[in-house]
PDB file of C-alpha atoms in Angstrom:
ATOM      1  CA  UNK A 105       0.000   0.000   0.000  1.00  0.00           C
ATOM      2  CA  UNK A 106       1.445   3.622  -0.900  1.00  0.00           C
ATOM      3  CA  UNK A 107       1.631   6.212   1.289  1.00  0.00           C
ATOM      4  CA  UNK A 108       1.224   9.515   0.131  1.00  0.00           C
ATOM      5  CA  UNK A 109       2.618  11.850   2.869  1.00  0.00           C
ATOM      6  CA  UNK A 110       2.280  16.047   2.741  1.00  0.00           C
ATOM      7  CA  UNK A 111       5.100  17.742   1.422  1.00  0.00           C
ATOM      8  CA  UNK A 112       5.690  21.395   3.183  1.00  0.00           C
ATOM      9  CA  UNK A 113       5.341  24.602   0.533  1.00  0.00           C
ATOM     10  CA  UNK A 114       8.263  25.499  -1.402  1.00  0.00           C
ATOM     11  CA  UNK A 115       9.279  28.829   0.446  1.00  0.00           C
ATOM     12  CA  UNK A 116      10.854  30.078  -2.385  1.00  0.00           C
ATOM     13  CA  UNK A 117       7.152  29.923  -4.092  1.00  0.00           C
ATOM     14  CA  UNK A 118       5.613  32.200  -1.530  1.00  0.00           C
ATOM     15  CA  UNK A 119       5.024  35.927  -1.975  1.00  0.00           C
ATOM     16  CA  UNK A 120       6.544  37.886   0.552  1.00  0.00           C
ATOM     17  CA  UNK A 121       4.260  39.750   3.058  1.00  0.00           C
ATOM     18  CA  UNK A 122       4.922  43.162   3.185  1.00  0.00           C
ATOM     19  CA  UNK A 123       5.099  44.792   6.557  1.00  0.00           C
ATOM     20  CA  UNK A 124       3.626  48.463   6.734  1.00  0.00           C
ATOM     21  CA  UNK A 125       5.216  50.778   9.789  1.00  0.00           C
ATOM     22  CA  UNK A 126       3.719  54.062  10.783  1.00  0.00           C
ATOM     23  CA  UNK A 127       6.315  56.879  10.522  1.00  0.00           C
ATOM     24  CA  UNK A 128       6.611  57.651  14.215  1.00  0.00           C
ATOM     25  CA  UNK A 129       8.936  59.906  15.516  1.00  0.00           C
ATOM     26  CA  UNK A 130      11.064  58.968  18.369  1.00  0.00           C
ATOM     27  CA  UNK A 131      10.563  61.354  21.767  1.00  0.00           C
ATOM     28  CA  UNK A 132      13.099  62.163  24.010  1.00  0.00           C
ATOM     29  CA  UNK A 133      13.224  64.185  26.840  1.00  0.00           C
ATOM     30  CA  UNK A 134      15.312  67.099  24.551  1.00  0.00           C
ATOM     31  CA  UNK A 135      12.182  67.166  21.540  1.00  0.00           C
ATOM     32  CA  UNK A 136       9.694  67.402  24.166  1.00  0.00           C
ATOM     33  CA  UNK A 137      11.723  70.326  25.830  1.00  0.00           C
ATOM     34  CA  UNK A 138      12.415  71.602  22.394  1.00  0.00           C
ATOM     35  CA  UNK A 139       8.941  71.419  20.904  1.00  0.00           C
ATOM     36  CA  UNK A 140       7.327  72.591  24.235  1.00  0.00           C
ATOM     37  CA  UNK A 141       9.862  75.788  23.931  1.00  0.00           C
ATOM     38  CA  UNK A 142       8.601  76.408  20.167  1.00  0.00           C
ATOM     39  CA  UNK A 143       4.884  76.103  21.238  1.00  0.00           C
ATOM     40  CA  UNK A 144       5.580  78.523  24.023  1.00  0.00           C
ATOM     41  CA  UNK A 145       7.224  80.976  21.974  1.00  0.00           C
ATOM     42  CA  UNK A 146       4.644  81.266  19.066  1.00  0.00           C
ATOM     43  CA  UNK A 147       2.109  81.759  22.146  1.00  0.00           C
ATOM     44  CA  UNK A 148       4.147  84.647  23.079  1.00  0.00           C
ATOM     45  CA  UNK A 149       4.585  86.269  19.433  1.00  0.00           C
ATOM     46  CA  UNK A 150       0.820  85.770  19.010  1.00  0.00           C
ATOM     47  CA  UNK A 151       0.326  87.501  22.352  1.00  0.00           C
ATOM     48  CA  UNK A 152       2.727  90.572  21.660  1.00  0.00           C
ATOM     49  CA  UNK A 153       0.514  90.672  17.846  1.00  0.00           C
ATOM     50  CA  UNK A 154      -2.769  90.933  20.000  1.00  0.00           C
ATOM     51  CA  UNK A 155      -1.298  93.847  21.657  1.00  0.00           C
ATOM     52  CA  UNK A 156      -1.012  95.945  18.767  1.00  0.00           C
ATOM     53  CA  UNK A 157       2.444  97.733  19.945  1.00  0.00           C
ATOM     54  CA  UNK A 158       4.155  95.067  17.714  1.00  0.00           C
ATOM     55  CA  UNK A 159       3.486  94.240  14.066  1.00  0.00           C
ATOM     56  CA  UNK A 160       4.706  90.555  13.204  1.00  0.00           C
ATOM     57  CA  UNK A 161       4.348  89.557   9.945  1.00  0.00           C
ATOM     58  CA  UNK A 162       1.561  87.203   9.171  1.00  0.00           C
ATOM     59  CA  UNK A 163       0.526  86.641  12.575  1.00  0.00           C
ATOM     60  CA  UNK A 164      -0.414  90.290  13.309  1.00  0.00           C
ATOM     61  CA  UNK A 165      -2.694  89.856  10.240  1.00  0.00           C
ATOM     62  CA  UNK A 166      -4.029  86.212  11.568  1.00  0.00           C
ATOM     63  CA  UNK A 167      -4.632  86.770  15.331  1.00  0.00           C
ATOM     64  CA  UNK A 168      -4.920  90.937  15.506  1.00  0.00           C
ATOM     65  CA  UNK A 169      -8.285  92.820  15.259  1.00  0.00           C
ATOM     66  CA  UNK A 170      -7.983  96.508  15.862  1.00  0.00           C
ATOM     67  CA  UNK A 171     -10.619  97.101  18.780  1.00  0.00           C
ATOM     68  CA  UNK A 172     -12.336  99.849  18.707  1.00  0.00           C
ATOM     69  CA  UNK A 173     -14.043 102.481  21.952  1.00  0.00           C
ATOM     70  CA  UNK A 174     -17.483 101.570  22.831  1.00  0.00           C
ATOM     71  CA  UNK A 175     -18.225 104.747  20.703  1.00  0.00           C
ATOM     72  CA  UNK A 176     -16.873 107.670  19.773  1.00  0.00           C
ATOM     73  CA  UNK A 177     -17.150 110.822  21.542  1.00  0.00           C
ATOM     74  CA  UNK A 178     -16.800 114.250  20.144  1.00  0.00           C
ATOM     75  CA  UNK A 179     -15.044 116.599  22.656  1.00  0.00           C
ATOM     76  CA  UNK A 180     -17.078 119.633  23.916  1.00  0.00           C
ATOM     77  CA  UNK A 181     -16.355 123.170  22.431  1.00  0.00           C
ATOM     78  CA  UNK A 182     -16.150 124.622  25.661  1.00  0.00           C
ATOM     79  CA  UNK A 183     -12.319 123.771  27.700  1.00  0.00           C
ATOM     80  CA  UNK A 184     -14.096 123.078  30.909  1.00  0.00           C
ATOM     81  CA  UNK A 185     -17.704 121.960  31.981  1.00  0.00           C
ATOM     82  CA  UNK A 186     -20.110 125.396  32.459  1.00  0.00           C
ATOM     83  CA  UNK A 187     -21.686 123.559  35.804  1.00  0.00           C
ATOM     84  CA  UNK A 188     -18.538 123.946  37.264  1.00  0.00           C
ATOM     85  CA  UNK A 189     -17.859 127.178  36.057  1.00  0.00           C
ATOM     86  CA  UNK A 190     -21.219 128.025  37.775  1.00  0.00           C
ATOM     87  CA  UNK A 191     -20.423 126.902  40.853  1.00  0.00           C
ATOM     88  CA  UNK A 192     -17.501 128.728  40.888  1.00  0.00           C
ATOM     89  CA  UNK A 193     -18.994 131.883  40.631  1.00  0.00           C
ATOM     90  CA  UNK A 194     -21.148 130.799  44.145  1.00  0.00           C
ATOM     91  CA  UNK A 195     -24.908 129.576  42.533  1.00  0.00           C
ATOM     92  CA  UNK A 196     -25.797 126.776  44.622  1.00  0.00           C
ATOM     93  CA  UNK A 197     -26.528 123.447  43.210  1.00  0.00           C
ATOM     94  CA  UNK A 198     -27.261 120.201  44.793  1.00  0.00           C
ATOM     95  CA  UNK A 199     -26.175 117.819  41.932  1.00  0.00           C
ATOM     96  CA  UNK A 200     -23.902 118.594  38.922  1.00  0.00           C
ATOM     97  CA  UNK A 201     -23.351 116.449  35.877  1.00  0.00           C
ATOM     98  CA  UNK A 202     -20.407 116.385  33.859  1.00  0.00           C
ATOM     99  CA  UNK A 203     -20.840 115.017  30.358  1.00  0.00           C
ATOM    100  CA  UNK A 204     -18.528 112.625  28.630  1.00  0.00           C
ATOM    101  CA  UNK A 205     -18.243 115.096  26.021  1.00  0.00           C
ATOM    102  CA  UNK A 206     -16.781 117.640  28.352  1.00  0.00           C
ATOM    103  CA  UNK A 207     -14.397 115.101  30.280  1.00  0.00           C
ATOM    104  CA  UNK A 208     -13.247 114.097  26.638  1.00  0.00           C
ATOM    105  CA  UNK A 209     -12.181 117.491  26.087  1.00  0.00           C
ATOM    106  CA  UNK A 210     -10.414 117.769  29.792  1.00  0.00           C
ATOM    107  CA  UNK A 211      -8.445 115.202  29.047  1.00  0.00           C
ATOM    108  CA  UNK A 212      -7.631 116.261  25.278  1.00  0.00           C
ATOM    109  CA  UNK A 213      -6.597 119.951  26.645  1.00  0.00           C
ATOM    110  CA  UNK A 214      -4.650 117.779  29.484  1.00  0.00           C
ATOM    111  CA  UNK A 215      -2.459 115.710  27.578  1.00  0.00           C
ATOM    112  CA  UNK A 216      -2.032 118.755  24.765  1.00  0.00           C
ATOM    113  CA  UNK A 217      -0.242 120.142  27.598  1.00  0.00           C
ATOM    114  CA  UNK A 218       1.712 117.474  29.354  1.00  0.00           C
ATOM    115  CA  UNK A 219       2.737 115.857  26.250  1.00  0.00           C
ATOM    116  CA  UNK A 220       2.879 111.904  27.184  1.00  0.00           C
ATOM    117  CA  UNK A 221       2.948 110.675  24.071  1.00  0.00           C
ATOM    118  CA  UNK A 222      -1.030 109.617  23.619  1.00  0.00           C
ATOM    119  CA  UNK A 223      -3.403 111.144  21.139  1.00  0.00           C
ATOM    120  CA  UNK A 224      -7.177 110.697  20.594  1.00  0.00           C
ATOM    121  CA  UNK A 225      -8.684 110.481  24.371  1.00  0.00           C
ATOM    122  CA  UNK A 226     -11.959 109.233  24.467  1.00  0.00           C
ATOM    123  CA  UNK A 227     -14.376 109.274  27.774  1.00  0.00           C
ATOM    124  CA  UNK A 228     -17.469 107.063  27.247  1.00  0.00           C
ATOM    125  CA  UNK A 229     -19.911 106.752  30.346  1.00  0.00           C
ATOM    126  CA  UNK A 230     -21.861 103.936  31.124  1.00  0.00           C
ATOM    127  CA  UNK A 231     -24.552 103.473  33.719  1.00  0.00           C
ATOM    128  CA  UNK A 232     -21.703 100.672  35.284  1.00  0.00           C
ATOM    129  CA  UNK A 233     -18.408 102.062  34.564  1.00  0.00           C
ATOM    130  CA  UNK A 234     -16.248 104.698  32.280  1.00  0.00           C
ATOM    131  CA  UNK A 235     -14.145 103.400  29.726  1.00  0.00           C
ATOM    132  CA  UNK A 236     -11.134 105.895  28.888  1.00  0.00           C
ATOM    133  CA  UNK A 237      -9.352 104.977  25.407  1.00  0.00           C
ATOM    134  CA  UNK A 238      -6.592 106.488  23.728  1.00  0.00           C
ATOM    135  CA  UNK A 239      -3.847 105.761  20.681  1.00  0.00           C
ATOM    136  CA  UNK A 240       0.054 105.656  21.228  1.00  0.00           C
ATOM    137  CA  UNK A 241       1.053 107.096  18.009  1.00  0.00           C
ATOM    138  CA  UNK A 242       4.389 105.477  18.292  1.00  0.00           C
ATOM    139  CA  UNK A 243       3.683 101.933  18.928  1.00  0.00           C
ATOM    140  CA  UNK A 244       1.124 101.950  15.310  1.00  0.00           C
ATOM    141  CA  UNK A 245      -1.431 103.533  17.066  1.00  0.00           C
ATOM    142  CA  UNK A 246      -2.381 100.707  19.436  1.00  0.00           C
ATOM    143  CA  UNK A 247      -5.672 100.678  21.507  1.00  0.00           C
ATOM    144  CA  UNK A 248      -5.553 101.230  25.054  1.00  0.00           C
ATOM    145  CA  UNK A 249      -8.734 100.832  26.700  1.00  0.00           C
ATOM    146  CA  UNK A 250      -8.924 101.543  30.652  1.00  0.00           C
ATOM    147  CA  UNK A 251     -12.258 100.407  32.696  1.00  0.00           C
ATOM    148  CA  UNK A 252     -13.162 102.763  35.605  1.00  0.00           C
ATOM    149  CA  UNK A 253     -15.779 102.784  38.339  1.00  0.00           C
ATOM    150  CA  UNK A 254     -15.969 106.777  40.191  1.00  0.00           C
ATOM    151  CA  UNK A 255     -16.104 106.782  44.085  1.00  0.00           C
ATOM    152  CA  UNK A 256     -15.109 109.705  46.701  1.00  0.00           C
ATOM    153  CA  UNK A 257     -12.015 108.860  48.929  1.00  0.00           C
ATOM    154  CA  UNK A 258     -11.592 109.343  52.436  1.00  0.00           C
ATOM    155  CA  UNK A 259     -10.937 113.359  51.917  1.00  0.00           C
ATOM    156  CA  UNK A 260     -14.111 112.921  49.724  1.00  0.00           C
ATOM    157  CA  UNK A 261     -12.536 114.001  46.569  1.00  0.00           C
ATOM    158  CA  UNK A 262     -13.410 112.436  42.917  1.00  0.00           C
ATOM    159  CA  UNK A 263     -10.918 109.251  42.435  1.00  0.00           C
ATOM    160  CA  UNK A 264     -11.484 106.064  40.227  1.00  0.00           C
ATOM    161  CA  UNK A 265     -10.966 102.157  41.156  1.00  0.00           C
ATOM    162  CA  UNK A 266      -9.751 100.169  37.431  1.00  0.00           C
ATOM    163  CA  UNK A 267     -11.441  97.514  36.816  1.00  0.00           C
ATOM    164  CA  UNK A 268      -9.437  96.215  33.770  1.00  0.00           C
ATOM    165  CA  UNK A 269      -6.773  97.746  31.699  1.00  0.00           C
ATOM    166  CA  UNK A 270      -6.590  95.819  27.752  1.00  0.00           C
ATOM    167  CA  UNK A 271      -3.483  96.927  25.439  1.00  0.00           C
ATOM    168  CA  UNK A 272      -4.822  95.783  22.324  1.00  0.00           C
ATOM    169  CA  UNK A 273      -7.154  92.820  22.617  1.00  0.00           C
ATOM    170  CA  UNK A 274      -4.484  91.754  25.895  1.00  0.00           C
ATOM    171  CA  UNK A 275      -5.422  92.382  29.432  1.00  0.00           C
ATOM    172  CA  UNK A 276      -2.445  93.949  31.579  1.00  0.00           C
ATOM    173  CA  UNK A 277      -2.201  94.489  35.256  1.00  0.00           C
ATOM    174  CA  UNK A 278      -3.511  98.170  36.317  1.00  0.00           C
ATOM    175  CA  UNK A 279      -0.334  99.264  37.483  1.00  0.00           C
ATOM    176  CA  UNK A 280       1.606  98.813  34.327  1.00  0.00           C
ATOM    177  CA  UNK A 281      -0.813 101.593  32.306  1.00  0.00           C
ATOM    178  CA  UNK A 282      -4.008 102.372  34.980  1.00  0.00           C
ATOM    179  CA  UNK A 283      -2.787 103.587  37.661  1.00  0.00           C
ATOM    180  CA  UNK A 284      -1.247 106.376  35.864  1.00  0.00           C
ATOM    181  CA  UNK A 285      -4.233 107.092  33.481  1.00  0.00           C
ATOM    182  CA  UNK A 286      -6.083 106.622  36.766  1.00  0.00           C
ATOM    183  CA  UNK A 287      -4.201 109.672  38.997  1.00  0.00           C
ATOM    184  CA  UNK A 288      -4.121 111.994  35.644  1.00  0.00           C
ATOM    185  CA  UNK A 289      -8.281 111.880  35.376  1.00  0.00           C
ATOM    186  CA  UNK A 290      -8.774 112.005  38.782  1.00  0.00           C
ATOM    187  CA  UNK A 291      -6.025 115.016  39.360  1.00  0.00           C
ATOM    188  CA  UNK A 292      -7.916 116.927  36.105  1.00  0.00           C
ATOM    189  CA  UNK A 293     -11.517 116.861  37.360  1.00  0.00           C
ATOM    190  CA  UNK A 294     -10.342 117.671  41.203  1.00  0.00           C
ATOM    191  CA  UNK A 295      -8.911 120.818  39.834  1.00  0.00           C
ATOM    192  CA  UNK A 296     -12.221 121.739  38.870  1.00  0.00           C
ATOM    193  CA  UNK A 297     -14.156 120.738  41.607  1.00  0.00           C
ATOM    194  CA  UNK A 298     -11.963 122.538  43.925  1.00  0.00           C
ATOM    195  CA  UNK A 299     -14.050 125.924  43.329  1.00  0.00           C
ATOM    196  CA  UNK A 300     -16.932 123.800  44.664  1.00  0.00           C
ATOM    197  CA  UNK A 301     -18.246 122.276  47.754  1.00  0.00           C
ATOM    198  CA  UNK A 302     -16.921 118.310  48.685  1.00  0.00           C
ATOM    199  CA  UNK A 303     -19.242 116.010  46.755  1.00  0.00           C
ATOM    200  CA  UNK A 304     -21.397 113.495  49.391  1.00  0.00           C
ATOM    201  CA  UNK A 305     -21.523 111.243  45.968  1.00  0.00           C
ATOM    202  CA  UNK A 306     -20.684 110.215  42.461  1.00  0.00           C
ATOM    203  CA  UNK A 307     -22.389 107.793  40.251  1.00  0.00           C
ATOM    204  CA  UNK A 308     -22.809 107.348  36.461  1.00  0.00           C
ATOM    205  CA  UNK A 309     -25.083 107.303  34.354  1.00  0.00           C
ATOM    206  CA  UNK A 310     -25.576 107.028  30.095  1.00  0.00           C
ATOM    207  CA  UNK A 311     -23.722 109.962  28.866  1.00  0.00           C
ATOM    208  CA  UNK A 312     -22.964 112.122  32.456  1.00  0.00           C
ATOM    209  CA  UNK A 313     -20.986 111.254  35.443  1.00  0.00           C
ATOM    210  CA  UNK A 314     -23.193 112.468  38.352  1.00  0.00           C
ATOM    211  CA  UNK A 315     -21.977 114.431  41.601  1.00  0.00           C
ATOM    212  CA  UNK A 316     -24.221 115.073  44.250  1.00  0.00           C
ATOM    213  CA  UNK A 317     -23.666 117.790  46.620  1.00  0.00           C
TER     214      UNK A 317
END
């Protein structure tokens, strides 16, 4: 009887099997520091873009938008507020509103004078807050916008607490730009309200900052 026993495959008959590998880099500790440093610096040149003191090619155009004052107010013809003026010259009055107009003309007389390197002031009022723009000319005309709520201090005299200061579309601590924007607005309407009696309070409303005597 014939046995018929099964022969293994010739190999050399067999297609070879191709092996597919994914192109995966190899991490080490150096890329990661590397690629973490790159990722950190493009979130800093994207940041200093946002600002608008800074063009960067390409990226200002990508990530910056020009932001622009809640709206724009036209300074007042006259150089300080009548009311004042008014009280000045001893007619009694029992609450006095100063218009953003006339505050926006205040300041525009103020920095004419002191020269700090800022153009285009603009005071809007808002029944919450004051928001107090203006353009440095030398860094392309960037946007600061300061937020400001009015209050009396202890000697009862007109002063401002900031509630955000924004370079650009970039929010900065207070005391880099605010604190300074905050003393010359403060300094320019006590001047004025010197000639009048202490103000009990302040509040704001659409269009007028409101003292009450």
């Amino acid at each position: 009887m014939t046995r018929i026993s099964a022969h293994a495959p010739d190999a050399s008959s067999q297609k070879p099997v191709r092996q597919w590998h994914l192109p995966v880099p190899k991490f080490s500790i150096r890329r990661l520091i590397y690629l973490g440093l790159a990722v950190l610096g493009f979130w800093v040149m994207v940041q200093v873009s946002r600002t608008g003191l800074w063009q960067i090619p390409w990226i200002s155009r990508i990530f910056y938008n020009p932001p622009q004052p809640i709206r724009v107010v036209a300074p007042a013809d006259i150089s300080f507020p009548s009311t004042l003026a008014k009280i000045g010259q001893g007619l009694l009055a029992t609450q006095v509103l100063i218009s953003e107009n006339e505050m926006t003309r205040l300041l525009s007389d103020s920095l004419t004078m002191t020269r700090l390197g800022i153009s285009r002031p603009n005071l809007v009022v808002e029944p919450e807050s004051l928001e107090f723009s203006f353009l440095i000319p030398q860094r392309n005309n960037a946007q600061v916008r300061l937020y400001l709520f009015p209050l009396l201090n202890d000697k009862k005299e007109l002063d401002f607490q900031i509630q955000k200061t924004l370079i650009g579309e970039v929010k900065f601590p207070s005391w880099i730009i605010g604190q300074p924007t905050r003393l010359l607005l403060a300094q320019e309407l006590n001047t004025f309200l010197k000639a009048s009696h202490k103000p009990s309070a302040v509040k704001t409303q659409s269009g007028n900052l409101v003292l009450n005597f």
